[in-house]
Structures are given as structure tokens and as C-alpha cells.
Coordinates of C-alpha atoms in Angstrom, one line a residue:
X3 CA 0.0 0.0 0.0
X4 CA 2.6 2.8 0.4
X5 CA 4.1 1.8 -2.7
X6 CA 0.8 2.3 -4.1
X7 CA 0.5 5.5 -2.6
X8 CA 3.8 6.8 -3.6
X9 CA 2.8 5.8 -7.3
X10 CA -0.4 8.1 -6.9
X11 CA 1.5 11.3 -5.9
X12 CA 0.1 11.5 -2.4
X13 CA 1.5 13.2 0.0
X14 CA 3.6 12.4 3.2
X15 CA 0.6 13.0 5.9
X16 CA -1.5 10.7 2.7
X17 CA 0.3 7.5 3.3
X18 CA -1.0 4.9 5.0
X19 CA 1.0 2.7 8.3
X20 CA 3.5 0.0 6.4
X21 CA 2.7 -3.3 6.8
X22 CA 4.1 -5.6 9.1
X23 CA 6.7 -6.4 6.9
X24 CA 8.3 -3.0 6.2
X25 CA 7.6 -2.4 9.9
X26 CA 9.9 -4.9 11.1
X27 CA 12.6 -3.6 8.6
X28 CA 12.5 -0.2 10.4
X29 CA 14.8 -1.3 12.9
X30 CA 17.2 -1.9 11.1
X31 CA 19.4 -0.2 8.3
X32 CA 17.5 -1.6 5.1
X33 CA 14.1 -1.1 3.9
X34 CA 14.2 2.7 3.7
X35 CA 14.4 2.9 -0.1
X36 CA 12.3 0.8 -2.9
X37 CA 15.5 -1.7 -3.8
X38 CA 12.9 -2.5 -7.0
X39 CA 13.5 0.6 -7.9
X40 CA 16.9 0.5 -7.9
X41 CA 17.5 -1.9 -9.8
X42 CA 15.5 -1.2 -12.5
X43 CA 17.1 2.4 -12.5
X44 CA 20.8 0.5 -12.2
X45 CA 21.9 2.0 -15.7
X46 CA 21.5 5.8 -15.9
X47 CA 23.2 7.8 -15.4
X48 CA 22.6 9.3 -12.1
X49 CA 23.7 5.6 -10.7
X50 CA 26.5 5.5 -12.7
X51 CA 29.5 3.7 -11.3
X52 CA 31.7 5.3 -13.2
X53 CA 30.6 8.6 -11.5
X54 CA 31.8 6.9 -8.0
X55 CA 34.9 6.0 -9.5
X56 CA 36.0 8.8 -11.2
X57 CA 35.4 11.1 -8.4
X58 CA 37.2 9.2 -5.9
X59 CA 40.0 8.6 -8.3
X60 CA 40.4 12.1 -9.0
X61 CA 39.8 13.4 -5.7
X62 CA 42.0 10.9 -4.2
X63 CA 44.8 11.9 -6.8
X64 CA 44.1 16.1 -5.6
X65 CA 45.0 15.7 -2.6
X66 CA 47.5 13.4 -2.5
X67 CA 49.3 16.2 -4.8
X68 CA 47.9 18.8 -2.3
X69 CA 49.4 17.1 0.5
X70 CA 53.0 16.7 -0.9
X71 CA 53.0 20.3 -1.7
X72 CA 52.0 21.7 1.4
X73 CA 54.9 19.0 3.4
X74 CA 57.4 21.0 1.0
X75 CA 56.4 24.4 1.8
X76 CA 56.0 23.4 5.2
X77 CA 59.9 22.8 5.7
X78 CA 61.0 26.3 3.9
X79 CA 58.9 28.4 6.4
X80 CA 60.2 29.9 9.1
X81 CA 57.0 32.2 9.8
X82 CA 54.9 30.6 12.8
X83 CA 51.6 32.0 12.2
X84 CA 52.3 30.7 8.4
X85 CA 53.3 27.4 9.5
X86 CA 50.5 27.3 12.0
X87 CA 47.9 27.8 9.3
X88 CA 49.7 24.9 7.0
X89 CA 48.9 22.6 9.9
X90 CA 45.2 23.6 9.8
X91 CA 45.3 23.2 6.4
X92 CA 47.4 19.4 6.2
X93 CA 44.2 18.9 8.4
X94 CA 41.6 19.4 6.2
X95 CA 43.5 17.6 3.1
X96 CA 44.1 15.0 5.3
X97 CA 40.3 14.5 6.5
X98 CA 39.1 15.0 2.4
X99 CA 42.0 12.4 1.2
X100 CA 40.8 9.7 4.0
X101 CA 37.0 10.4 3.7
X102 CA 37.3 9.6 0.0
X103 CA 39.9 6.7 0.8
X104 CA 37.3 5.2 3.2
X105 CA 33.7 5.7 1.3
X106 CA 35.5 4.9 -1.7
X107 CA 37.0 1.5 -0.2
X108 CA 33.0 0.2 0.2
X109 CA 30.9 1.9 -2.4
X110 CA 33.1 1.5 -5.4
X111 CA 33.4 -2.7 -5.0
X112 CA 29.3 -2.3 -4.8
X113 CA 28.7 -0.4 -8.1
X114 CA 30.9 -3.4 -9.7
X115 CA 30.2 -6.5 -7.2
X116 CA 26.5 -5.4 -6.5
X117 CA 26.7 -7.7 -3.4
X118 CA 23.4 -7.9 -1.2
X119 CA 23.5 -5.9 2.1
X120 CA 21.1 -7.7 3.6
X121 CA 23.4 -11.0 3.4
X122 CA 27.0 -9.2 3.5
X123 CA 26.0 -7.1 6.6
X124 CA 23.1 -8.9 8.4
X125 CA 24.1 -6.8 11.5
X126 CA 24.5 -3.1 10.0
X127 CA 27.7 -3.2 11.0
X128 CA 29.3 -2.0 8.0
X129 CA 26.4 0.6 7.1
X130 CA 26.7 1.8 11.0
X131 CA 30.8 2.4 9.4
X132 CA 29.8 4.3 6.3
X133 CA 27.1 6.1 7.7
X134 CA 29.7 7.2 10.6
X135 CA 32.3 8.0 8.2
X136 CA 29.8 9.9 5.9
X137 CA 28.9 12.4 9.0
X138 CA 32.2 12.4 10.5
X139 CA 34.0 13.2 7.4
X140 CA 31.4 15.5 6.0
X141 CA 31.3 17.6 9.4
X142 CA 35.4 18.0 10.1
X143 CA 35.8 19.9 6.5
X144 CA 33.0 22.5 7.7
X145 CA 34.2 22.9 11.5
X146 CA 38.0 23.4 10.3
X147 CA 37.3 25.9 7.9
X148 CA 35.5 27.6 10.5
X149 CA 38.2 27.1 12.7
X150 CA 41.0 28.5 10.4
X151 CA 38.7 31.6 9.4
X152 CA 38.4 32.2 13.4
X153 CA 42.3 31.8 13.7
X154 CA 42.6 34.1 10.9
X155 CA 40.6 37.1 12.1
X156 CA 41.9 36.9 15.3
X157 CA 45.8 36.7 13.7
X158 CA 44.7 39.8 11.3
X159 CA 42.5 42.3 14.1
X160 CA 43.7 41.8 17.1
X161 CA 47.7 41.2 16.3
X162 CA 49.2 42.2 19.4
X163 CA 46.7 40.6 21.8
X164 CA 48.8 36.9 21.6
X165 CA 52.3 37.2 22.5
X166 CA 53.2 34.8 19.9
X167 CA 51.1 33.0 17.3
X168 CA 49.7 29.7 17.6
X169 CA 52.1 27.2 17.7
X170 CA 52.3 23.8 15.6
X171 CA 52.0 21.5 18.8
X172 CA 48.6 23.9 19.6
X173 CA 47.3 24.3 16.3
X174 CA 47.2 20.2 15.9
X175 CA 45.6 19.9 19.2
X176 CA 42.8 22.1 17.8
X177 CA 42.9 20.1 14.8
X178 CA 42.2 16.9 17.1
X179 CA 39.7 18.7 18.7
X180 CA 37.7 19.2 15.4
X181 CA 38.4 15.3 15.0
X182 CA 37.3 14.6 18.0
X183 CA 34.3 16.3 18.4
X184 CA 33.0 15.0 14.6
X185 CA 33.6 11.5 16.0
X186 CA 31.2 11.9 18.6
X187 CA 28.9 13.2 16.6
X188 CA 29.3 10.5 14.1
X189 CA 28.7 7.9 16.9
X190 CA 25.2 9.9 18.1
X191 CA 23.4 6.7 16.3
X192 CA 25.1 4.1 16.9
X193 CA 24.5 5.4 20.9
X194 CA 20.5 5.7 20.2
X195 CA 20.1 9.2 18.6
X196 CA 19.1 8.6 15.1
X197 CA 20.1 6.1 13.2
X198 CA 21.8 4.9 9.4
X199 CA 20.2 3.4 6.9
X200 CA 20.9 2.2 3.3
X201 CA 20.6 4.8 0.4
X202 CA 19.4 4.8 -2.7
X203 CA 20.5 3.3 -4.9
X204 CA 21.9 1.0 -2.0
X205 CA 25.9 1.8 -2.5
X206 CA 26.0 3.7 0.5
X207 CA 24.5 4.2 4.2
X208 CA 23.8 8.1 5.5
X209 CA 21.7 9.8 8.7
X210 CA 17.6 8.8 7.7
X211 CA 15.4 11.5 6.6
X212 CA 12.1 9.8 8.6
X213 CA 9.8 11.4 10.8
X214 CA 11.0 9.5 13.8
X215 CA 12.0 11.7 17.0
X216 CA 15.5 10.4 17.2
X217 CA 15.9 10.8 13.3
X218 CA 14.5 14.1 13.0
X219 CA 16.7 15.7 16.3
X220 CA 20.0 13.7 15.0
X221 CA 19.0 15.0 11.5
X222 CA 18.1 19.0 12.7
X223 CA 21.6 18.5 14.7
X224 CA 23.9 17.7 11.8
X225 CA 22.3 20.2 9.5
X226 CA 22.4 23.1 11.3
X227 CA 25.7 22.7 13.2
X228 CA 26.8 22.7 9.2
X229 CA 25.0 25.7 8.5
X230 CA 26.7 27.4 11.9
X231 CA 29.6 26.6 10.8
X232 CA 29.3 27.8 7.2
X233 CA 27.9 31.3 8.3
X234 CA 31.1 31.8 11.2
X235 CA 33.3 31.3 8.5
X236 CA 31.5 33.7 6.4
X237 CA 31.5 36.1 9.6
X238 CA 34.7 35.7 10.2
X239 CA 36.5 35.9 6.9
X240 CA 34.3 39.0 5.8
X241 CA 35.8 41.1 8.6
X242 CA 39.2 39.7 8.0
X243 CA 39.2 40.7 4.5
X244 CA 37.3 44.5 5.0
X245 CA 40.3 44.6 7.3
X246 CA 43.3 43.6 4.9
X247 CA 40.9 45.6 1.8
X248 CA 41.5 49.3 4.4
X249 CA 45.3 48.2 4.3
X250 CA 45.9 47.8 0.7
X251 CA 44.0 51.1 -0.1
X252 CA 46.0 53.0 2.7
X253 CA 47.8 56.1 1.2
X254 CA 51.0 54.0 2.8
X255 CA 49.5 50.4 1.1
X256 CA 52.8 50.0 -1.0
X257 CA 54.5 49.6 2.2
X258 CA 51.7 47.9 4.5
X259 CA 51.3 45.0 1.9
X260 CA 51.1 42.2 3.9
X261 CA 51.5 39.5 1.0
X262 CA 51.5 36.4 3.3
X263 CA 47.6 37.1 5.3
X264 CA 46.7 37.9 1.8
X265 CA 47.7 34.2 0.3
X266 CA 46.0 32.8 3.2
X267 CA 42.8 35.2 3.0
X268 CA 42.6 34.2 -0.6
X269 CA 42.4 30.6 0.4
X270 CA 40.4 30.7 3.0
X271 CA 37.5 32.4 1.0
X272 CA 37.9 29.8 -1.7
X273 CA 37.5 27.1 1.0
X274 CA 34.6 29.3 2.0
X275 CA 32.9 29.3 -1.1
X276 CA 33.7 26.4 -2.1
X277 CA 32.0 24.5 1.1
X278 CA 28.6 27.5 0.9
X279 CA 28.0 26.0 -3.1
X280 CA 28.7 22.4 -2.0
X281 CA 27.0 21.7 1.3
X282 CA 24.6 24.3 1.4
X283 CA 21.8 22.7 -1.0
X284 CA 22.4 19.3 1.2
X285 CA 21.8 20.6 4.7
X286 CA 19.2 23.0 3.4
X287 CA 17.2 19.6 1.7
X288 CA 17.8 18.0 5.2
X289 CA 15.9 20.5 7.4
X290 CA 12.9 21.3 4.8
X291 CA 12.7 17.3 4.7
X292 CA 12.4 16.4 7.8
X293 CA 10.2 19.0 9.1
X294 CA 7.7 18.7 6.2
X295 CA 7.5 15.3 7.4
X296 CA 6.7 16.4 11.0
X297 CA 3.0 15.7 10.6
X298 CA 3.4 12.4 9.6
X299 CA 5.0 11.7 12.6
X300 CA 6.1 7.2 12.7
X301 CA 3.5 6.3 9.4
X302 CA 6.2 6.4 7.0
X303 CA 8.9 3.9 6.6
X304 CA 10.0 4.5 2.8
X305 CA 11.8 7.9 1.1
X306 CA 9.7 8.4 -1.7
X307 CA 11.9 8.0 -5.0
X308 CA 12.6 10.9 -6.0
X309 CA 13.6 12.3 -2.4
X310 CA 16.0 9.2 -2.8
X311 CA 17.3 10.6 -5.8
X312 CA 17.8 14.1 -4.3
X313 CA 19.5 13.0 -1.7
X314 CA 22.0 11.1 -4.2
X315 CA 22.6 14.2 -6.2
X316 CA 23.4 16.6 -3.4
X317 CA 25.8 13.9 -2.2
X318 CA 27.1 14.1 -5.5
X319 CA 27.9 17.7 -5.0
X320 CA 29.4 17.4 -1.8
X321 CA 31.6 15.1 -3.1
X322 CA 33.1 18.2 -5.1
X323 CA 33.9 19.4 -1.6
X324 CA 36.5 17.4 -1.4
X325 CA 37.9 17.2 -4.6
X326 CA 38.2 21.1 -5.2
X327 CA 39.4 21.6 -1.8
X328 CA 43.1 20.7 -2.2
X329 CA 43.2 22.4 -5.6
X330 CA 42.2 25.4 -3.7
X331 CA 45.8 25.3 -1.9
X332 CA 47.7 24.5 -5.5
X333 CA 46.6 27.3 -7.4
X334 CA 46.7 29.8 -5.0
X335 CA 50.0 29.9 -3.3
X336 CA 51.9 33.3 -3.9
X337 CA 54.0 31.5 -5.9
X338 CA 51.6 30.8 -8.4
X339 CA 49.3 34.2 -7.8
X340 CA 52.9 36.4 -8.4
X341 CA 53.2 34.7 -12.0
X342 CA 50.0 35.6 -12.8
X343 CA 50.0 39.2 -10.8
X344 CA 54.2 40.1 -11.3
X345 CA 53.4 42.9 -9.0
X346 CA 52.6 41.4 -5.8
X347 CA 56.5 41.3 -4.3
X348 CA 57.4 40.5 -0.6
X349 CA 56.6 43.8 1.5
X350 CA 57.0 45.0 5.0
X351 CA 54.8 43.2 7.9
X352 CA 52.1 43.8 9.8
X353 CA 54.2 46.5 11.9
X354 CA 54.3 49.0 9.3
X355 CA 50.8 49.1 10.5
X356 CA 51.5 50.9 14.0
X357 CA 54.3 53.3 12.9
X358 CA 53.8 55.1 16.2
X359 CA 55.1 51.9 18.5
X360 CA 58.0 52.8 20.5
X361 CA 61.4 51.6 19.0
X362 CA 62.3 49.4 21.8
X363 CA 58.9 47.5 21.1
X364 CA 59.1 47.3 17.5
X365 CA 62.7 45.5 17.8
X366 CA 61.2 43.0 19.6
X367 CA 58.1 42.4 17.4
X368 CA 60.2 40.9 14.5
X369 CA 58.3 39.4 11.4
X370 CA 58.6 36.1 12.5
X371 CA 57.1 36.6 15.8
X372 CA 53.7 38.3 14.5
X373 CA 52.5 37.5 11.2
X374 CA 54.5 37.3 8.6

């Protein structure tokens, strides 16, 4: 009967309870999706498995390259607050190069092997793994770019309020701290809150988008925690860049360039922007999803299709999240940004900026001890 419903274009308050069947699959991580359906929809192209495996491939390949170049820039610097921000951002390659490594590892074999879940995983363990990995390495991106955009407006406004910049010992803590803090929201199902099921069209497992109570708070929590951190990095990088904008256009700005905040400004809004076109659409389809299905409250136990193949898509497009991130880093270093702009040339730091300090102060405020 829901099927039957689905086919007729009612609505989700319009479908009738499951039947005991589908009802005792709601415990468990299959049975959310018409697997019918799937397979008679195996060959377009939205399912695809050469979509799976040339985004992994490709992404896998970006930042592995991203990676190797920021371990060789790493050991020329000698600038702290520069070094500290490579750190944050050997982080978030790091989380994108693993996060494809991982999903890759299980969805890929199913698009060729098309094994059954059900028999393969008769326990969810493996969907509870994906599903984890698919929050846990969705959320860390979104948290450290907030994280470095925080870092950075603090480095560019308030200069003099640290006696020294973050060090690479601190600035990996936080990085940990962002790991750690995903993990345990990734683990929020497997503790009770929510839980994951099997996606359309069954390659991979993800939070479920039913009107249960745990599903719908685990669901509003993972959304808008995104969305949080999205707008702070927005917040934070706007002032930051209003800031190093005044600077440029100073009647002084050919000796206040501060080249190095504005390499790291540059990528910091193009990990911005890059995260706001990517995730945005997928955390925004979460909310209005789960709160239209608020009246329906525990009648329905099936997506309808083509919320299944929504869901797919904007997984698709996070996916570029973590391919473009690391080609962020490549193309715009300063050695790359200078061939293209010959006029942007090593300048003065940041303590052209306060001509009026006392000498005595300024000696000790060198460039490697602010920001570079």
C-alpha cells in the first residue's frame, strides 16, 4: 500500500502505516528505499558507477598532490603564524583524502560487485561504518574551515593581543579537537540518537530522513551545526578581508602590503565558497525534509523516489567538496598568484601598520614573531 500511494502522488501526511513487513525492517538499516526501484534504475546515469569512481580517483589523486606540496612548503617556512595555518590546512587535506579513501573503499566494489546488504551485513555493521564516516568526514571539512577563518581574524584584528602566534603543537591539538568532536557526533546513532540506513540506490549508508523523533533531532543537529559553521566562516573571513581591503587602499599600502595574510585570505574564501555552493543545498534539503514530514510523525517507513534521488545528487555535490578543496591550496599559493599578478612582491609586515610603536617594542616584534 505505500508503494501504491507513492505511485499516486500522495503526499507524506496521505500515506497509509507499512505493513508488518516493512515495519519490522524499520529497525534496522535496510528497507528505507524501494530496492525494486533500484534496480530497475541501475543503468542511468545518475547511478552510474563510473561517477563513484572517477570522483574518488580524482579526488584521491588532488590531494594526494595537495598534501606533498604543502609538506614541502612546510619545511622552507620559518614564519609561525604561516606554518600554523599549513597545519590547519594538512588537516583538512588529510580529513578529504581519508574520507574519500574510506567511502571509496566500500561503495566503489558495490557499483561493480553489486553484493546484497542484507546477506554481506546482516548486523548493519558495515552501514553503521559508512554512515559514521559519511557524517564524520562530512562535518570536520565545515568545523575546520570555521576554525582556520576564526584563527585568521583573530591573527589579522587583534595582532598584538597573543604574545606569539599559535604554535604547531597547539594548532594540531585544535585540529584533534575538530576530529574529535566530529567523531562523537558521528557515533550519536550508533548510541541511540538517530540512526543509518541504506541509500538509494543501495551503494551507500547516511543519517535517515524519517519522521522518527531520534531521526528528526539527529538530522536538525547535523544540519544546522553545518549551517553554523558555514555562516562563522563567512562572519569571520568578511571582517578579515574588509580589514586587509582598508590596508591595501591606505595612502602608505605600498609599504603595508602584507602579502602572506593575503595568500592565506585568498584561500580561505575559496574554502569558504567552495563549502557555501557544495554543502549548502544538502543541509538545506535536510531540514525542509524532515520538518515537512513532522505531521506524519512514525506512518512512514519509505523515502519516496525521488527524495531518494535528491538525496544522491546533493551527495554528488558534496563530493566536489572534497575534490576542489586541495586544488584550492595549489593554485593559490603566492608562488603561483605572483606569476599571474608580477606585481605582488614581498613587503613589510604587519608592523608597518602601527608606525607610532616605541622603538624598543618594535625590535622585539620581528616578522617572525607576528605574522608574517
Amino acid at each position: 500500500m505505500p508503494e501504491a500511494a507513492r505511485r499516486s502522488g500522495m503526499g507524506w501526511g496521505d500515506m497509509e502505516p507499512p505493513n508488518s513487513s516493512a515495519a519490522g525492517q524499520s529497525d534496522t538499516c535496510f528497507g528505507v528505499f524501494n530496492a525494486s526501484d533500484s534496480r530497475t534504475s541501475a543503468q542511468t546515469s545518475i547511478t552510474s558507477p563510473w561517477f563513484s569512481t572517477a570522483f574518488g580517483l580524482i579526488g584521491l589523486c588532488s590531494n594526494l598532490f595537495a598534501l606533498c606540496v604543502l609538506l614541502s612548503s612546510s619545511r622552507k617556512l620559518s614564519s609561525q603564524a604561516r606554518s600554523s595555518f599549513l597545519v590547519f590546512l594538512c588537516g583538512l587535506v588529510v580529513t578529504d583524502f581519508m574520507g574519500l579513501l574510506v567511502t571509496a573503499s566500500v561503495i566503489i566494489p558495490y557499483h561493480f560487485i553489486k553484493f546484497a546488504w542484507a546477506e554481506v551485513d546482516p548486523g548493519c555493521h558495515l552501514c553503521n561504518f559508512l554512515g559514521f564516516s559519511m557524517v564524520f568526514f562530512g562535518q570536520c571539512p565545515l568545523l575546520l574551515g570555521a576554525t582556520m577563518a576564526g584563527e585568521r581574524f583573530f591573527g589579522i584584528n587583534h595582532p598584538f593581543s597573543r604574545s606569539t602566534s599559535i604554535s604547531k603543537r597547539r594548532a594540531w591539538s585544535i585540529v584533534g579537537l575538530v576530529w574529535g568532536f566530529s567523531c562523537l557526533l558521528g557515533l550519536l546513532p550508533v548510541l541511540g540518537l538517530g540512526r543509518y540506513t541504506l541509500q538509494y540506490p543501495g551503494s551507500w549508508c547516511f543519517l535517515t530522513l524519517l519522521p522518527d523523533t531520534g531521526n528528526v533531532i539527529f538530522c536538525l543537529l547535523f544540519a544546522l551545526l553545518g549551517i553554523f559553521s558555514v555562516l562563522l566562516s563567512f562572519i569571520f573571513n568578511t571582517v578579515s578581508v574588509v580589514t586587509l581591503c582598508r590596508v591595501y587602499h591606505d595612502r602608505e599600502s605600498v609599504q603595508r602590503r602584507r602579502d602572506s595574510e593575503v595568500e592565506m585570505m585568498v584561500q580561505l574564501v575559496g574554502i569558504m565558497i567552495i563549502a557555501t555552493i557544495c554543502w549548502m543545498p544538502l543541509l538545506i534539503f535536510i531540514i525542509q525534509t524532515v520538518l515537512q514530514q513532522l505531521p506524519a510523525s512514525g506512518r512512514i517507513q519509505m523515502l519516496p523516489t525521488e527524495t531518494q534521488k535528491m538525496l544522491l545528487i546533493y551527495i554528488r555535490m558534496v563530493t566536489w567538496n572534497q575534490i576542489l578543496d586541495p586544488w584550492v591550496y595549489i593554485l593559490f599559493r603566492r608562488a603561483v598568484l605572483q606569476r599571474i599578478y608580477p606585481s605582488l612582491r614581498p613587503r613589510p609586515s604587519i608592523i608597518s601598520l602601527y608606525p607610532m610603536l616605541n622603538p624598543s617594542l618594535r625590535r622585539k616584534l620581528t616578522t617572525d614573531s607576528v605574522l608574517q
